[in-house]
Coordinates of C-alpha atoms and ligand atoms in Angstrom, one line a residue:
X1 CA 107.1 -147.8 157.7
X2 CA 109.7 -146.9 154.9
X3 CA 111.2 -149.6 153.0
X4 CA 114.5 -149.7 150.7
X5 CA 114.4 -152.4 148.0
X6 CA 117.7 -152.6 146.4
X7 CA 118.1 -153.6 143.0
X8 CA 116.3 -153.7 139.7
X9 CA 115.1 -156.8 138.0
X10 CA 111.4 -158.4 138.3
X11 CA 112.6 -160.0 141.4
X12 CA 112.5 -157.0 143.1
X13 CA 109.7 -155.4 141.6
X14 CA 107.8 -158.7 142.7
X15 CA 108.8 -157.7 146.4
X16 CA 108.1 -154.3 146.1
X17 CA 104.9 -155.3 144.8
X18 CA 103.9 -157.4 147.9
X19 CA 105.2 -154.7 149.9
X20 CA 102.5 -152.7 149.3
X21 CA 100.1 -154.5 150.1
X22 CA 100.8 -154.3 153.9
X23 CA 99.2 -151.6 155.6
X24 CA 102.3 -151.0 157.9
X25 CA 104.4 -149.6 154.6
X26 CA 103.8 -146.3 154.3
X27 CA 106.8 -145.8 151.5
X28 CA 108.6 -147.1 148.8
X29 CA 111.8 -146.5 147.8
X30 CA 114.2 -148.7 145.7
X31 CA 118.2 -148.3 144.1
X32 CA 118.1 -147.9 141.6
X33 CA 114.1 -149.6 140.9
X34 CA 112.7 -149.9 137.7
X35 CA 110.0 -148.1 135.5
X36 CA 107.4 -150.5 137.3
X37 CA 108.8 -150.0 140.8
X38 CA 108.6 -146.3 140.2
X39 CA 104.5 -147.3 139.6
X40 CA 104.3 -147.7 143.2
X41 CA 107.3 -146.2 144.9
X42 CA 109.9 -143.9 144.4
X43 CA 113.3 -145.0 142.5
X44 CA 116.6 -143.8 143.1
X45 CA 119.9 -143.4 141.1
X46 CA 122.5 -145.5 142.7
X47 CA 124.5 -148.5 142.5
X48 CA 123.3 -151.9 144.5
X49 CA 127.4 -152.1 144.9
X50 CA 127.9 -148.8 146.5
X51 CA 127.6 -149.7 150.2
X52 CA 128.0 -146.4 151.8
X53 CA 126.0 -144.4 149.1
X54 CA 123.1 -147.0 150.1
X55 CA 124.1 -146.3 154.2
X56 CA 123.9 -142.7 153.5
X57 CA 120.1 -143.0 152.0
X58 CA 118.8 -145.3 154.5
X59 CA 120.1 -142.7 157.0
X60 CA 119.0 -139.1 155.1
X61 CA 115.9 -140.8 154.6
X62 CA 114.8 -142.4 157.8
X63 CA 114.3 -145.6 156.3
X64 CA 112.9 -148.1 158.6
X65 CA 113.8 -151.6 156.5
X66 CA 116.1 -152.1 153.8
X67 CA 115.4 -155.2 151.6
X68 CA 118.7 -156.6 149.6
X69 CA 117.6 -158.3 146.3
X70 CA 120.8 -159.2 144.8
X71 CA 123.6 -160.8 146.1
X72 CA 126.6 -159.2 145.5
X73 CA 125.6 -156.2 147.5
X74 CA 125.1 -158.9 150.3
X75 CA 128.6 -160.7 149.8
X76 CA 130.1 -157.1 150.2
X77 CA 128.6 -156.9 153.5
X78 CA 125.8 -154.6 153.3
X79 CA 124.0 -156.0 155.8
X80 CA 126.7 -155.7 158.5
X81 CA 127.8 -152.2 156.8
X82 CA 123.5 -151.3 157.8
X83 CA 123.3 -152.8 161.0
X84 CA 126.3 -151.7 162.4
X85 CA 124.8 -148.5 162.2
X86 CA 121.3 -149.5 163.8
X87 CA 119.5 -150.4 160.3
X88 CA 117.5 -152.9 160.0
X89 CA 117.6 -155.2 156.9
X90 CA 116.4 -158.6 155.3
X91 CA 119.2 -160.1 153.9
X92 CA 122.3 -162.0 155.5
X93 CA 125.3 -160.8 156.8
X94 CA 128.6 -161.1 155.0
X95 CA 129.4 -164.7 156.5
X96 CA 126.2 -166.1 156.0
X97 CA 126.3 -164.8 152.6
X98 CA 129.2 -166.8 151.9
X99 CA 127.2 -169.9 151.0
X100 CA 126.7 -168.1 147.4
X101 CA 129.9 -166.2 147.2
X102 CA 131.7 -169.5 147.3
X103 CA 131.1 -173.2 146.8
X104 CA 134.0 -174.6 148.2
X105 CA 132.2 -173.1 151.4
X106 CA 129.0 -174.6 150.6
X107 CA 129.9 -177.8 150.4
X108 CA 132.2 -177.7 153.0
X109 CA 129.2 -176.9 155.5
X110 CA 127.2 -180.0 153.8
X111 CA 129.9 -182.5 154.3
X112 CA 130.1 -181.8 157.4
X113 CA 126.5 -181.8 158.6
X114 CA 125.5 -184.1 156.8
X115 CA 123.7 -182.5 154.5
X116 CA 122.6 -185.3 151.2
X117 CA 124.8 -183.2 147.9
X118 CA 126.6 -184.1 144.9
X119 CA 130.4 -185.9 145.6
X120 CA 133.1 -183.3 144.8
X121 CA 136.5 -182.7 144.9
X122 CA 138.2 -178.9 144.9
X123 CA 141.0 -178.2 143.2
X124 CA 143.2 -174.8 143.5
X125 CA 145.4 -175.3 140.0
X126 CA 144.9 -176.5 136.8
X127 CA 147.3 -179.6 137.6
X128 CA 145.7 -180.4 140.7
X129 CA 142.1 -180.2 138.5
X130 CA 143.5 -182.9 136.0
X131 CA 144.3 -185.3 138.4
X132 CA 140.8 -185.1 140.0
X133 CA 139.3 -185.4 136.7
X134 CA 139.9 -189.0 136.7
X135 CA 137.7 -189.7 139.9
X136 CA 134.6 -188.5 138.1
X137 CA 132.8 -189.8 135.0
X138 CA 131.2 -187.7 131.9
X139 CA 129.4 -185.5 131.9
X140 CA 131.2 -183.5 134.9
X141 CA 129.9 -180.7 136.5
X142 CA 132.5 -177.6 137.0
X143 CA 132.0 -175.2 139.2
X144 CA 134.0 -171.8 140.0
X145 CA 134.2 -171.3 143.2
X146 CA 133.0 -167.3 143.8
X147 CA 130.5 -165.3 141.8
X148 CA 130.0 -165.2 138.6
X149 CA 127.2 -163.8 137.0
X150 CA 125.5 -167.0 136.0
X151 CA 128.4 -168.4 134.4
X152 CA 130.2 -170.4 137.1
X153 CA 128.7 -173.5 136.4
X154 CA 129.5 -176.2 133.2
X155 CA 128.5 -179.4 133.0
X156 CA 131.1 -180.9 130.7
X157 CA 130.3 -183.6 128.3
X158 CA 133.4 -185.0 127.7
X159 CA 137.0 -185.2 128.8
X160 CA 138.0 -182.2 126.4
X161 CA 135.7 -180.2 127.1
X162 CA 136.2 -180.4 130.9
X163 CA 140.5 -179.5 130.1
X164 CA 138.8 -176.6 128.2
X165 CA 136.6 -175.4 130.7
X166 CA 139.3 -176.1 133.5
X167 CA 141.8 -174.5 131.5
X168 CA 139.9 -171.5 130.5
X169 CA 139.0 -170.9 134.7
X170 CA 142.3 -171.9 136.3
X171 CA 144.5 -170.9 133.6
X172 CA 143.1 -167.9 131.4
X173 CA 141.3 -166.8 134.3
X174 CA 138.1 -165.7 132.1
X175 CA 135.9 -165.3 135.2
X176 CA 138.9 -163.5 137.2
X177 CA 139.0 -164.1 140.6
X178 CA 136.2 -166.2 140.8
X179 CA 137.3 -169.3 139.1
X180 CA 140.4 -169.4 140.7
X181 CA 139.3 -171.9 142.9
X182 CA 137.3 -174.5 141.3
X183 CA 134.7 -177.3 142.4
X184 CA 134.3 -180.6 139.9
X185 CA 131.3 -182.2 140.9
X186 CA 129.8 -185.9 140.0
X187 CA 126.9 -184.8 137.8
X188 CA 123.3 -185.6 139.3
X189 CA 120.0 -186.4 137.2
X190 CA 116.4 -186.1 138.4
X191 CA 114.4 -183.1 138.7
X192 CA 115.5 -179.7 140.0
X193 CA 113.0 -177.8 142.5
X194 CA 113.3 -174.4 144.1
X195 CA 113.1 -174.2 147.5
X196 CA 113.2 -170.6 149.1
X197 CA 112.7 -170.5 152.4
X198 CA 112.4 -167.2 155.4
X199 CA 115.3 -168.3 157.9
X200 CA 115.8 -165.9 160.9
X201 CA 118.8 -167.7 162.5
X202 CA 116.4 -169.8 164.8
X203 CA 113.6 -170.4 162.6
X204 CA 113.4 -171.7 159.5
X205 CA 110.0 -171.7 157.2
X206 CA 110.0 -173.3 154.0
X207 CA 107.6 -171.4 151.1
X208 CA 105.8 -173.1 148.3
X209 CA 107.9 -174.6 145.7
X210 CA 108.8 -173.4 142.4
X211 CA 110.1 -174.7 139.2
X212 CA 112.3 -172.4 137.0
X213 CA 113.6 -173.3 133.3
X214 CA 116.9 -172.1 132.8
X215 CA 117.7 -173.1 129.7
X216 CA 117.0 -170.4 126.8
X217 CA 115.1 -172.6 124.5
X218 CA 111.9 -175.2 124.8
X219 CA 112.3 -178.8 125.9
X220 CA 115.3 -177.3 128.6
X221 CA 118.1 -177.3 125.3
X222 CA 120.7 -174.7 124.6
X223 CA 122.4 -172.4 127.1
X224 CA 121.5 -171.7 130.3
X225 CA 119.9 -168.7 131.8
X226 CA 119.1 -166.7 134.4
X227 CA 115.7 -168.3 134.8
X228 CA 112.9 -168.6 131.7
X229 CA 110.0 -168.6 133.7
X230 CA 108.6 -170.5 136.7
X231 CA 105.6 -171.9 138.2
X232 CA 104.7 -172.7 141.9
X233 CA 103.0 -175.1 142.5
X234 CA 106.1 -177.7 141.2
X235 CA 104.3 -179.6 138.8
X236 CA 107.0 -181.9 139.1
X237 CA 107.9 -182.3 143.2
X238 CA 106.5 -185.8 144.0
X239 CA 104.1 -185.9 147.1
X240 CA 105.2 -186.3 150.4
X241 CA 108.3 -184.4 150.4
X242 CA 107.9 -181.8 152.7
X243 CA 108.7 -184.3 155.8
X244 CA 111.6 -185.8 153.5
X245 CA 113.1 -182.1 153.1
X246 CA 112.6 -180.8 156.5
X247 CA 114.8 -184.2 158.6
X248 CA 117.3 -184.4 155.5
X249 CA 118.1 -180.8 154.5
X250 CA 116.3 -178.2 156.9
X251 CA 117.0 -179.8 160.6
X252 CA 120.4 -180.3 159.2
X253 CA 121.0 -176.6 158.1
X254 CA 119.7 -175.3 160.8
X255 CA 122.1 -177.0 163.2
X256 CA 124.9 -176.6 161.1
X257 CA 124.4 -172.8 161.5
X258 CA 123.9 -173.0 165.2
X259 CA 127.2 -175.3 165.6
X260 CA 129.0 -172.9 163.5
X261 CA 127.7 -169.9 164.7
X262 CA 126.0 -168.5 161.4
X263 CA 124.7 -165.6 162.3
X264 CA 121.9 -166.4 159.1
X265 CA 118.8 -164.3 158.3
X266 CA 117.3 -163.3 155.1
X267 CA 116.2 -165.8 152.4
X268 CA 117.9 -169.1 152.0
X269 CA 117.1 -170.0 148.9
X270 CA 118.0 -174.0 148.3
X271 CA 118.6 -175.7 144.6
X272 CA 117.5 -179.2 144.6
X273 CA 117.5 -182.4 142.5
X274 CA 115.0 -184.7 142.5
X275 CA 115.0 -188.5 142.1
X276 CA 113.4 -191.1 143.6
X277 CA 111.6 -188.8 146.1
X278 CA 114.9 -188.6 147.4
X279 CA 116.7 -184.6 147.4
X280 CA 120.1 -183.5 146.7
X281 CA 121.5 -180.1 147.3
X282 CA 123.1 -178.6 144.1
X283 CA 123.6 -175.1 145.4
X284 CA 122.6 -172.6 148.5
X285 CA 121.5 -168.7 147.2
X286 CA 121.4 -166.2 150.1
X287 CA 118.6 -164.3 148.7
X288 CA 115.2 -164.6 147.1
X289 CA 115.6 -166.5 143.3
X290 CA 114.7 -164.9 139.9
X291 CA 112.4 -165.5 138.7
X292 CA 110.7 -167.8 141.5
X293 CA 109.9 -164.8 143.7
X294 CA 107.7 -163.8 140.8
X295 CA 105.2 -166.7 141.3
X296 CA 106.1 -167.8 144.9
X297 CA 105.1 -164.1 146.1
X298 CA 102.1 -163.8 143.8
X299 CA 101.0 -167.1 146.7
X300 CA 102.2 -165.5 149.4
X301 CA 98.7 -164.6 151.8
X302 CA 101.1 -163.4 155.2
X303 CA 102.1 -159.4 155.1
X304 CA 105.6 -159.8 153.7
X305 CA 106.8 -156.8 155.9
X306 CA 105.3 -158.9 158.8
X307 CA 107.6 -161.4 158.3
X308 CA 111.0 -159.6 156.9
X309 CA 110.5 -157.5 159.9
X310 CA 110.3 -160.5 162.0
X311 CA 113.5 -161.9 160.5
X312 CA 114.9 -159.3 160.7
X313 CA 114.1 -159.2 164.7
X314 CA 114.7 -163.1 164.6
X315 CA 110.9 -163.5 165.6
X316 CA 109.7 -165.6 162.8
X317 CA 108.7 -168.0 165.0
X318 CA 105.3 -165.9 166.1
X319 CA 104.4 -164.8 162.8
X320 CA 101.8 -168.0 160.9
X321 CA 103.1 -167.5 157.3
X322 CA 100.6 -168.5 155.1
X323 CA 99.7 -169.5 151.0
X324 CA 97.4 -169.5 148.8
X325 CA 96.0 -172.7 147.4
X326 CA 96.2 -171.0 144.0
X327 CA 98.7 -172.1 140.9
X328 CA 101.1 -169.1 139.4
X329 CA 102.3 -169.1 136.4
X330 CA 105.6 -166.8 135.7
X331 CA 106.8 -166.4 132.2
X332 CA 109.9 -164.1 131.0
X333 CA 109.8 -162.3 127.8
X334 CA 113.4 -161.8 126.9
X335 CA 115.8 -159.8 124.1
X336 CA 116.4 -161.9 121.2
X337 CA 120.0 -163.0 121.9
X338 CA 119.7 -163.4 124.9
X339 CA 121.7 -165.0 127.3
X340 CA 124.2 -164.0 124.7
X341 CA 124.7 -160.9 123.3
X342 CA 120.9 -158.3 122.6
X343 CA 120.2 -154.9 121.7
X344 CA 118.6 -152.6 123.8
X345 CA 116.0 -149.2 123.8
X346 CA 113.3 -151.3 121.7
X347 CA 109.9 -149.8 122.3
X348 CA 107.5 -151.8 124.2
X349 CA 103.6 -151.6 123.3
X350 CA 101.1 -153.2 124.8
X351 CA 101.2 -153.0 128.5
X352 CA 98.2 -151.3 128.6
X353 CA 96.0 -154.2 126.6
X354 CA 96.6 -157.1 128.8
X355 CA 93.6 -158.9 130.7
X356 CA 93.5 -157.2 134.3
X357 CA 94.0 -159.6 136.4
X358 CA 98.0 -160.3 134.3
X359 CA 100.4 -158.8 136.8
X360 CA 103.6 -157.7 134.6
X361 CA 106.5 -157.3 136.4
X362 CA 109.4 -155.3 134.8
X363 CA 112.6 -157.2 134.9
X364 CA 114.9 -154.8 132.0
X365 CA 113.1 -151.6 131.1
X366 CA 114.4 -148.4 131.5
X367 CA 111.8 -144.9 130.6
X368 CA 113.1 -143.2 127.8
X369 CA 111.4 -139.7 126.6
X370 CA 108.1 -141.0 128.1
X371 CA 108.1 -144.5 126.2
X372 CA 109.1 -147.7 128.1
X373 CA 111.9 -149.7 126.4
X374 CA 114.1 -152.5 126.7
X375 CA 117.3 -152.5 128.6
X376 CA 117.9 -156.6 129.5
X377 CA 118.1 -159.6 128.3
X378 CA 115.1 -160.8 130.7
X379 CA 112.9 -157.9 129.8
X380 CA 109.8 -158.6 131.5
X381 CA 107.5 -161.4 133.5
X382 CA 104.4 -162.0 132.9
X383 CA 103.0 -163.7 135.7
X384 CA 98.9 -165.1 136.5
X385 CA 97.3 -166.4 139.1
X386 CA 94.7 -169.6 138.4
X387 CA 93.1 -172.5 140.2
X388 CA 95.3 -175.1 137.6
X389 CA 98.6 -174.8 135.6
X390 CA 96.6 -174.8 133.0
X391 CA 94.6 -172.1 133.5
X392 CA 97.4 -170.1 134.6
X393 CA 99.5 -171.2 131.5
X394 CA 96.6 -169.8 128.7
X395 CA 96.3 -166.9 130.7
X396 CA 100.1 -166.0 130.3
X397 CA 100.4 -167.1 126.8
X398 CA 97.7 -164.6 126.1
X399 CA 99.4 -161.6 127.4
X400 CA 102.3 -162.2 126.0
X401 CA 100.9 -161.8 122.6
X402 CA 99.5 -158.7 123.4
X403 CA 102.6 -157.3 124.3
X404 CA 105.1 -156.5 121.7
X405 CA 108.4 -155.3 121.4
X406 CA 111.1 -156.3 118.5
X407 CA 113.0 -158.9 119.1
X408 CA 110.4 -160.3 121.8
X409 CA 111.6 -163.7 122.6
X410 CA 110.0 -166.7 125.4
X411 CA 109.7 -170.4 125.8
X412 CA 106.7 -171.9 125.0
X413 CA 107.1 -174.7 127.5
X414 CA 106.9 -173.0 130.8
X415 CA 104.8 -175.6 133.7
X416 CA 106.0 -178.7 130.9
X417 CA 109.2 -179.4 130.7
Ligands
AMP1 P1 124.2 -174.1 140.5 O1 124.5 -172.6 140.3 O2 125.2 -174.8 141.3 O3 122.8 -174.3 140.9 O4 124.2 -174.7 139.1 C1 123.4 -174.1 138.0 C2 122.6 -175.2 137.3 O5 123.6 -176.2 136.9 C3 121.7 -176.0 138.2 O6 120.4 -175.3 138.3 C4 121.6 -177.3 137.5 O7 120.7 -177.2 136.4 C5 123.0 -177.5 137.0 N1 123.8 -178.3 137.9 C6 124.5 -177.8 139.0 N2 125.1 -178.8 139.6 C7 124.7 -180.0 139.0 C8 125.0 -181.3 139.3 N3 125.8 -181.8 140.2 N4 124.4 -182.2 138.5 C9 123.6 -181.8 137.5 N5 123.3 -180.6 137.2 C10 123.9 -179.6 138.0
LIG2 N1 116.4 -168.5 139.0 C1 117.6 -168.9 139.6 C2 118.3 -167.9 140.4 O1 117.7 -166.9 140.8 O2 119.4 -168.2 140.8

């Protein structure tokens, strides 16, 4: 079988990566890949954005599966755009996808399934956001509605800075379109999990949690991020959850698709906060997270194409997905900078010293004149396999000595905090 990954960060190289390893894939291709996709497949100029240039290749090539990393291609309708024309993909349709591409939508669908989330209010103008303000106590959590890059969300200490944040959204329009609407939401503590889960419309199978860090620096201070590292097992999940998760958030889910006729298959990947072995939904993603796919796939003992082809079909049900009892360890070496401003084209060295049983995935590298060199903020993961956190832990922090390129910057805290 050929397969299409589209997109480019460590996310996708860790699919591409467990692709692989079935004996049914045959080829690799991926828009537009990375320099450690094109180590096992074959990479492809092209933008994740341009649908029909992506329709066009999956039909000059024969391609069999296309897997959607990101979701932007996703909330443009790629899926629909590929199987209108008979292709098969893993990802959701544009509807579905609408449970990242707007949070109004979201929590609209919780509401009214019952699904346990934060108390929120939505507000369309700045005015309308002031008066709502005074339902809520500090800190606040804002929220633009659509996609934006990482940057939607603010939890707001204090009255001024939740005008500010308001203001800059509704009134300056800094993220455009997608703070034009805006959600202000009661702020929740506890601890957050990762839960991604295979849904084919009829099925739905939960895979083993993950805990990402998000903020850039140790101890979970400063701004956040795309995701610092993660590790699966969740050191943190209490036990007994599983039962606690599936009659609170996954029977729920799943009806409320069926009862609105969500047409859903791909990944649902569900943010959660923790407390008093008790969940709480903070957000839905309609595609695998990053950099949880790092260490939940590195578990992962079920052919992935088995089961994205099975979603695809909406036959999940027959396939037994399975785990391994293992602990993984995911840690992300980023630009100095980072998630502000960073340069770029630094040489990495290195790669080749690492222990052999490190798995690097490449998250920001581009090939320059034969060298391999920075071109991200998240530049690379560095990800382990071990029978404790522990293990898994030393393991990582000893790569990621090894490799070195300037401006080389990761928390130390990853499993910890
Ligand atoms: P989201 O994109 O909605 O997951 O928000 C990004 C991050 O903001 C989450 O991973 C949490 O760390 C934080 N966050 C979002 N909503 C809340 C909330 N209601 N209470 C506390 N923290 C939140
Ligand atoms: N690591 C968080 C995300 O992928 O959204």
């Amino acid at each position: 079988m050929k397969v299409l990954v589209i997109g480019s960060g460590g996310r996708e190289h860790a699919i591409a990566y467990a692709l692989n390893k079935s004996p049914k894939v045959t080829e690799i291709h991926a828009i537009p890949g990375n320099p450690g996709i094109a180590e096992i497949g074959k990479c492809h100029d092209g933008s994740v954005e341009d649908l029909q240039g992506i329709l066009h290749f999956v039909e000059e090539n024969d391609i069999d599966l296309t897997v959607v990393g990101p979701e932007v291609p996703l909330c443009m309708g790629l899926a629909d755009l590929l199987e209108d024309h008979g292709h098969k993909v893993f990802g959701p349709r544009k509807h579905a996808a609408t449970f990242e591409g707007s949070k109004a939508f979201s929590k609209e669908f919780m509401i009214r399934h019952g699904l346990p989330t934060a108390r929120y209010h939505e507000v369309n103008s700045y005015e309308e956001s002031i008066e709502a303000l005074r339902e809520f106590s500090y800190p606040v959590v804002v929220k633009a509605d659509g996609l934006a890059a990482g940057k939607g969300v603010v939890i707001c200490e204090d009255e001024m800075m939740a005008k500010n944040t308001l203001k800059e959204m509704l009134v300056d329009g800094v993220l455009a379109g997608a703070g034009k609407k805006v959600v202000l939401e009661e702020y929740l503590t506890g601890y957050e999990c990762s839960l991604l889960c295979f849904v084919d419309g009829k099925t739905i199978v939960p895979m083993v949690y993950a805990k990402d860090h998000k903020q850039i620096y140790d101890g979970n201070e400063g701004p956040n991020t795309g995701g610092m590292g993660t590790v699966s097992p969740n050191p943190f999940m209490p036990e007994g959850m599983d039962e606690v998760l599936k009659r609170d958030i996954l029977d729920p889910f799943m009806k409320g698709l069926e009862k609105d006729k969500i047409d859903y298959r791909g990944v649902v990947f569900i943010g959660l906060m923790i407390e008093n072995s008790q969940a709480k939904v903070l957000e839905f993603n309609v595609r695998f997270g990053d950099p949880e796919t790092q260490s939940i796939l590195l578990r992962l003992d079920t052919d992935l194409f088995e089961i994205m082809n099975a979603v695809a079909t909406q036959t999940l049900r027959n396939v037994d997905v399975k785990w391994k009892n293992e602990h993984v360890a995911c840690l992300v070496l980023a630009s100095q900078g980072y998630p502000g401003s960073y340069e770029k084209g630094k040489v990495i060295t290195g790669l080749d010293r690492v222990n052999k049983d490190i798995i690097v995935f490449h998250a920001g590298t581009k090939m320059t004149d034969g060298q391999i060199v920075t071109n991200g903020g998240r530049v690379l993961n560095v990800c382990a396999l071990g029978s404790s956190l522990e293990e898994t832990r030393s393991k990582v922090y000893q790569a990621a000595e090894m490799i070195e390129f300037e401006g080389k910057y990761y928390r130390k805290d990853i499993g910890l905090n």
